[in-house]
Short mmCIF file of C-alpha atoms in Angstrom, two decimals:
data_model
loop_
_atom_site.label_atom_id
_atom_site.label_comp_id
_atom_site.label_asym_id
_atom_site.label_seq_id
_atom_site.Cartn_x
_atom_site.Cartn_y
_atom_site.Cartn_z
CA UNK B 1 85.87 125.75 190.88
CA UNK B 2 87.74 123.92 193.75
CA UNK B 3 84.37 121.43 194.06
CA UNK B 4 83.91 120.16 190.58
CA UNK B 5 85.51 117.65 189.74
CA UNK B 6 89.02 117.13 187.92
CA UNK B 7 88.41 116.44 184.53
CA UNK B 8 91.38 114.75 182.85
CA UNK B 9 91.69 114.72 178.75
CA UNK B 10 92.43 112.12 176.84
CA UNK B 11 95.09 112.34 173.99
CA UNK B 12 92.03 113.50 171.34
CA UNK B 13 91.26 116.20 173.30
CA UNK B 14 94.78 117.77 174.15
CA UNK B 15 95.19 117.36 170.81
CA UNK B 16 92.34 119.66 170.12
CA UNK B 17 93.57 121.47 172.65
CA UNK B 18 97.52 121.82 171.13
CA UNK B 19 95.43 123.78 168.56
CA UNK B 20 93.58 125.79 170.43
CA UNK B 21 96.80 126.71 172.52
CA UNK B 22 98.38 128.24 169.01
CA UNK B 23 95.76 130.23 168.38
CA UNK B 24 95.85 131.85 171.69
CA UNK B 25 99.59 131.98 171.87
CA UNK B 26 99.39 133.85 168.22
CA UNK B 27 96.96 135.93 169.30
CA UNK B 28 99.62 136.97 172.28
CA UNK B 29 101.90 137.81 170.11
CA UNK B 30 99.72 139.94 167.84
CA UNK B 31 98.67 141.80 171.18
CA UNK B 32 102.38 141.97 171.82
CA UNK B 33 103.50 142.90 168.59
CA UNK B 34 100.40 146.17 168.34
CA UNK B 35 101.74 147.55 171.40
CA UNK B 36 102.67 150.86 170.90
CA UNK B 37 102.78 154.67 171.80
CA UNK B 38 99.61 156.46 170.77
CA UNK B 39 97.80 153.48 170.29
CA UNK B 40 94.19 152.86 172.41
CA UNK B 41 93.63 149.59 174.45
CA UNK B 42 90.72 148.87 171.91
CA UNK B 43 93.09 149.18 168.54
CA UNK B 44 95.02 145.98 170.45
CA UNK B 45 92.09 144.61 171.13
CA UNK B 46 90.37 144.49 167.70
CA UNK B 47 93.52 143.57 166.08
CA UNK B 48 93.52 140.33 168.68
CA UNK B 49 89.76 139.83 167.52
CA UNK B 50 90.51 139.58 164.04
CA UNK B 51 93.57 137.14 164.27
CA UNK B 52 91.32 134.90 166.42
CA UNK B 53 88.35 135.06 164.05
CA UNK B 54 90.40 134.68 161.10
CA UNK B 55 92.80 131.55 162.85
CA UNK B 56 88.47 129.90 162.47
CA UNK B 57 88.77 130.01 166.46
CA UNK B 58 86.34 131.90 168.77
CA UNK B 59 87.38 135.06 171.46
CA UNK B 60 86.82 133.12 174.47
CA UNK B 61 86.71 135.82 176.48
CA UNK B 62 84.10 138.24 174.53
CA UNK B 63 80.84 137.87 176.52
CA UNK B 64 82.21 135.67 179.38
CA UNK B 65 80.16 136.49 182.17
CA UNK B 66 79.32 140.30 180.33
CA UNK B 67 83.13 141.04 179.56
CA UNK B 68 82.49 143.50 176.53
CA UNK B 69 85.74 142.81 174.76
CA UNK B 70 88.69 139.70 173.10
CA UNK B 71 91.75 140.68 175.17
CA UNK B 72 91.83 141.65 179.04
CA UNK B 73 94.50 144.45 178.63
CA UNK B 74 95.45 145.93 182.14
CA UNK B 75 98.15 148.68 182.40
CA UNK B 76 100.73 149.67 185.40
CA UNK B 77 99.07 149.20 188.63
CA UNK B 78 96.10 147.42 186.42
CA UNK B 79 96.59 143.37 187.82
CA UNK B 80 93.98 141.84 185.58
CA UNK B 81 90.31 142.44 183.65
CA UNK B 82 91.16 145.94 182.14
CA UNK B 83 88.95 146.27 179.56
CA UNK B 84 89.95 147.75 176.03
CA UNK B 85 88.81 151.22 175.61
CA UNK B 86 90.03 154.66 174.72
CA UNK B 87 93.07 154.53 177.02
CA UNK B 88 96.21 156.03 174.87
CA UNK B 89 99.14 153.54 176.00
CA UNK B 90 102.12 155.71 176.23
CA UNK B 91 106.09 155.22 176.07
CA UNK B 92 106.82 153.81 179.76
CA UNK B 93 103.72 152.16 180.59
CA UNK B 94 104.14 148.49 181.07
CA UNK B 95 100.88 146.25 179.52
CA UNK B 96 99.48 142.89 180.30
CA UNK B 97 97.93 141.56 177.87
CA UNK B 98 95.42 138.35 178.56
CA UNK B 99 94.06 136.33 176.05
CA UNK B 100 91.95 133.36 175.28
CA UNK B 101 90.69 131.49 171.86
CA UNK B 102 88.34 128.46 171.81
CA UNK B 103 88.77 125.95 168.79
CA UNK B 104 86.68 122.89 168.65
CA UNK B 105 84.98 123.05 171.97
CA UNK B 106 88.75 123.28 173.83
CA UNK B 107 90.03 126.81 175.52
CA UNK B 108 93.59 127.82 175.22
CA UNK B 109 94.18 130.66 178.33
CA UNK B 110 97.72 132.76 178.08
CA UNK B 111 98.93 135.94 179.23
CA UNK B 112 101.77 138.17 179.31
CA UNK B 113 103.38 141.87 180.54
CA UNK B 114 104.99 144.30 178.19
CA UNK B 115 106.90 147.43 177.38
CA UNK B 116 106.11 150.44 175.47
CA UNK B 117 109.22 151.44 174.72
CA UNK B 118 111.62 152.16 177.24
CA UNK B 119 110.34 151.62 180.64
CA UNK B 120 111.46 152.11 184.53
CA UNK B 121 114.40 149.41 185.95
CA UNK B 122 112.09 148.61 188.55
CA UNK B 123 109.55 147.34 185.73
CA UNK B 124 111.84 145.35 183.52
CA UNK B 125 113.33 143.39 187.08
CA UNK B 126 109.22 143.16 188.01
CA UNK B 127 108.39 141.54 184.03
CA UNK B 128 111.13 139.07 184.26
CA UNK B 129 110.49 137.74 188.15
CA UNK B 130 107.20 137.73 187.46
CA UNK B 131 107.73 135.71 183.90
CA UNK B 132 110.05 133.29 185.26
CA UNK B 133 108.33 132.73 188.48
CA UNK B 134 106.14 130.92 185.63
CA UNK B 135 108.66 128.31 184.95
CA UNK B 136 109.61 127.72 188.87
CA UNK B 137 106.43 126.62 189.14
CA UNK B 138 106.30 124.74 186.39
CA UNK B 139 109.29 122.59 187.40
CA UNK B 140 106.61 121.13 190.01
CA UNK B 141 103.99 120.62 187.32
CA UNK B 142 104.53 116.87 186.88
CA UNK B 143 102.56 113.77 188.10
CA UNK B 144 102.69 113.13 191.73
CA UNK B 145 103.32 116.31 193.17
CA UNK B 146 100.85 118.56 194.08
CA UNK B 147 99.20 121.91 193.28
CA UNK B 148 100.73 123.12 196.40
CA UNK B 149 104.25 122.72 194.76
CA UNK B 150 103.65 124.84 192.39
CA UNK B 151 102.46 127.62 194.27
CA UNK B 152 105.40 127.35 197.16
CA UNK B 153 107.99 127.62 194.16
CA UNK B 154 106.05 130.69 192.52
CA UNK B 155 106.00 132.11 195.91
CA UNK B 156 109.07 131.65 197.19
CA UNK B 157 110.98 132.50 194.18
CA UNK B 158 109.04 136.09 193.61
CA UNK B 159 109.18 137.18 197.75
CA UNK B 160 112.53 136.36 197.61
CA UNK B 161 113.03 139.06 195.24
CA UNK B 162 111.20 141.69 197.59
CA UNK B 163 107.72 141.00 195.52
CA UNK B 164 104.51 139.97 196.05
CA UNK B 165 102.39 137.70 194.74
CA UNK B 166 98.57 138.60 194.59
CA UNK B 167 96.14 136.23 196.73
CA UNK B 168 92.86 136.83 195.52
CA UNK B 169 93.29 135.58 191.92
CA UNK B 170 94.62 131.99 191.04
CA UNK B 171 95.28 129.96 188.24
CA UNK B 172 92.96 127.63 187.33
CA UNK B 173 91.73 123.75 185.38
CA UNK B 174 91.35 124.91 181.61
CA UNK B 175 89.43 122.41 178.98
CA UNK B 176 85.87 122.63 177.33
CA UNK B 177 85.23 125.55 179.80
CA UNK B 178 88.16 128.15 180.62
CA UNK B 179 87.30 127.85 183.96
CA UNK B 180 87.52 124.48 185.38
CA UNK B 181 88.60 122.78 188.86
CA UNK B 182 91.45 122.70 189.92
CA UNK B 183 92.04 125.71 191.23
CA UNK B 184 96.01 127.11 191.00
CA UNK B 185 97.26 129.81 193.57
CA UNK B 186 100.46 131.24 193.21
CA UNK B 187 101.13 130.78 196.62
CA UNK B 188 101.12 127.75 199.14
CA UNK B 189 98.31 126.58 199.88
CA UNK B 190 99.03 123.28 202.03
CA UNK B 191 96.77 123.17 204.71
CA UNK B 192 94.63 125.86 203.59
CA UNK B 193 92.46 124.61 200.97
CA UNK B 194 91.76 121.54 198.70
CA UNK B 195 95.43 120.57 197.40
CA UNK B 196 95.06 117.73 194.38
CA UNK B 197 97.86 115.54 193.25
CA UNK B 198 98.96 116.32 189.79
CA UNK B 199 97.67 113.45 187.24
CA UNK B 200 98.77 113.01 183.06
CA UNK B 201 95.84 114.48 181.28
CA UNK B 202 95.10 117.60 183.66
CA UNK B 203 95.26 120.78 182.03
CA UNK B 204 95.76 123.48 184.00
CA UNK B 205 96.74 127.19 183.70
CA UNK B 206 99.22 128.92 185.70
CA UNK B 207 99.54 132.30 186.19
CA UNK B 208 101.52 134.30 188.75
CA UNK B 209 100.35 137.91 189.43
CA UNK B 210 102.80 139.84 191.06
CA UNK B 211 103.15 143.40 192.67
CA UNK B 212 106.07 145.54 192.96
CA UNK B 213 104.19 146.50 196.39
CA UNK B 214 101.49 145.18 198.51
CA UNK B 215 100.00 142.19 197.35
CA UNK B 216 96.11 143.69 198.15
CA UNK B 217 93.84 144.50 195.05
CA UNK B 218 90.75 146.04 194.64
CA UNK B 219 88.13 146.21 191.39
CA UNK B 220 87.56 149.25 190.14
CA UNK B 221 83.70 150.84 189.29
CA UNK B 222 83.56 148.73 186.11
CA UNK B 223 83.03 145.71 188.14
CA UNK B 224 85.76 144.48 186.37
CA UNK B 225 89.56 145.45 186.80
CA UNK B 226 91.48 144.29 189.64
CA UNK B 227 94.13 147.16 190.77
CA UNK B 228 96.88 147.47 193.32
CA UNK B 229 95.24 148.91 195.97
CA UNK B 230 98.68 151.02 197.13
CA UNK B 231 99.17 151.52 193.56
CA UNK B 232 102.02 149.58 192.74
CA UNK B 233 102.80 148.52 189.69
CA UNK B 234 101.77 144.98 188.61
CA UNK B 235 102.36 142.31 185.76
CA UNK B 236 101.13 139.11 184.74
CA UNK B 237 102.31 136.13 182.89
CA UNK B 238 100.00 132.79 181.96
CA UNK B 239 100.14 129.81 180.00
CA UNK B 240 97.70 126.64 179.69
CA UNK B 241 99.86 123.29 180.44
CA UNK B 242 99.10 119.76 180.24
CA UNK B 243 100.41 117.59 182.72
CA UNK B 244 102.32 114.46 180.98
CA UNK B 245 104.20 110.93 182.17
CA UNK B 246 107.39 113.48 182.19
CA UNK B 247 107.66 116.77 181.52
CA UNK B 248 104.64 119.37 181.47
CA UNK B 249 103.73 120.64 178.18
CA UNK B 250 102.92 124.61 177.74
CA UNK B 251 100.30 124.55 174.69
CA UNK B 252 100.36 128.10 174.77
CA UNK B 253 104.08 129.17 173.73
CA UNK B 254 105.21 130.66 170.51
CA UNK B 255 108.65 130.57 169.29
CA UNK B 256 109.52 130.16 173.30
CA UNK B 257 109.66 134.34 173.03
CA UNK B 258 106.17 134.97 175.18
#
């Protein structure tokens, strides 16, 4: 991703893209709202399928690169990529639910970690640092600072509460593909690897992972989800930005309750 180029949109497009960021962030909260004791991973995940389908929108992530399923939902020491199934999710377990819709050619990406009904201290503290180490970064998310900036703050704010922050997954440039350059880390990354300036009209996506443990993962025999390799649990929160003149704006919030 790092090598492509940066492409920046112009107001049409993140227009487009406002819409395709509502979608997504509905489909969140349907994903959100389904979680439940009892329930299987692939009753969320159809419910998800249907709100995008019927919001005239298509499941970005059904088919991308073989993933058999709408919604990446990963639980406990699941980081990312757990796809739906037969898995029962049961009273304690904490789930991250990642989604994406495409409308008119333009991606919205967005995630989020949740609780089935009453969960473990340790896992409501690791939801909320890992939620708000969201917004630290996105206090650097403006034009002339750098990707760097946003990592250090995501970084520095979740360590500092005894965390970690997974490496080998990053945020990433989101527009006609959901995958595009520039690539985000949640950590820093000056003097490590290609570190852009921030620019009105990039869209980006940033998403801390974090780990109540050891911030090395491993993929399971699916080829597909990423776990905790100490076991730890995990949680994830995303949302697709645009970088403006002033403030960043998250096209993937609803009701500011995601």
């Amino acid at each position: 991703m790092s090598r492509d180029p940066i492409i920046i949109k112009s107001p049409r497009e993140i227009e487009i893209m406002r819409k395709a960021g509502k979608i997504t962030a509905g489909a969140r909260s349907v994903a959100r709202a389904a979680i439940a004791d009892g329930l299987t991973t692939k009753q969320v995940d159809k419910a998800v399928n249907e709100f995008i389908v019927k919001s005239r929108a298509i499941p970005t992530f059904k088919g991308y690169g073989g993933f058999p399923a709408s919604t990446c939902i990963s639980i406990n020491e699941e980081v990312i990529h757990g796809i739906p199934g037969k898995r029962v999710i049961r009273n304690g377990d904490i789930v991250s639910i990642d989604v994406g819709a495409t409308f008119g050619g333009y991606v919205g990406d967005c995630a989020g970690t949740y609780p089935c009904g009453e969960i473990s201290d340790e896992a409501k503290r690791l939801i909320e640092v890992t939620r708000q180490s969201f917004f630290k970064g996105l206090k650097f998310a403006k034009s002339g600072y750098r990707i760097s900036d946003i990592g250090a703050a995501i970084q520095e704010y979740v360590e500092g509460r005894g965390y970690s922050v997974i490496r080998d997954y990053v945020g990433h440039g989101v527009g006609h593909e959901m995958h595009e350059a520039p690539e985000v880390p949640n950590y820093d990354i000056r003097g490590l690897r290609p570190n852009p300036r921030l620019v009105p009209g990039m869209t980006i996506a940033i998403e801390p992972m974090v780990a109540v443990g050891d911030f090395h993962v491993k993929v399971l025999g699916n080829d597909w989800t990423v776990v905790t390799v100490d076991g730890s649990l995990a949680a994830h929160y995303e949302n697709t930005i645009c970088i403006t003149d002033g403030e960043p704006e998250i096209l993937t919030m609803a009701e500011n309750i995601d």
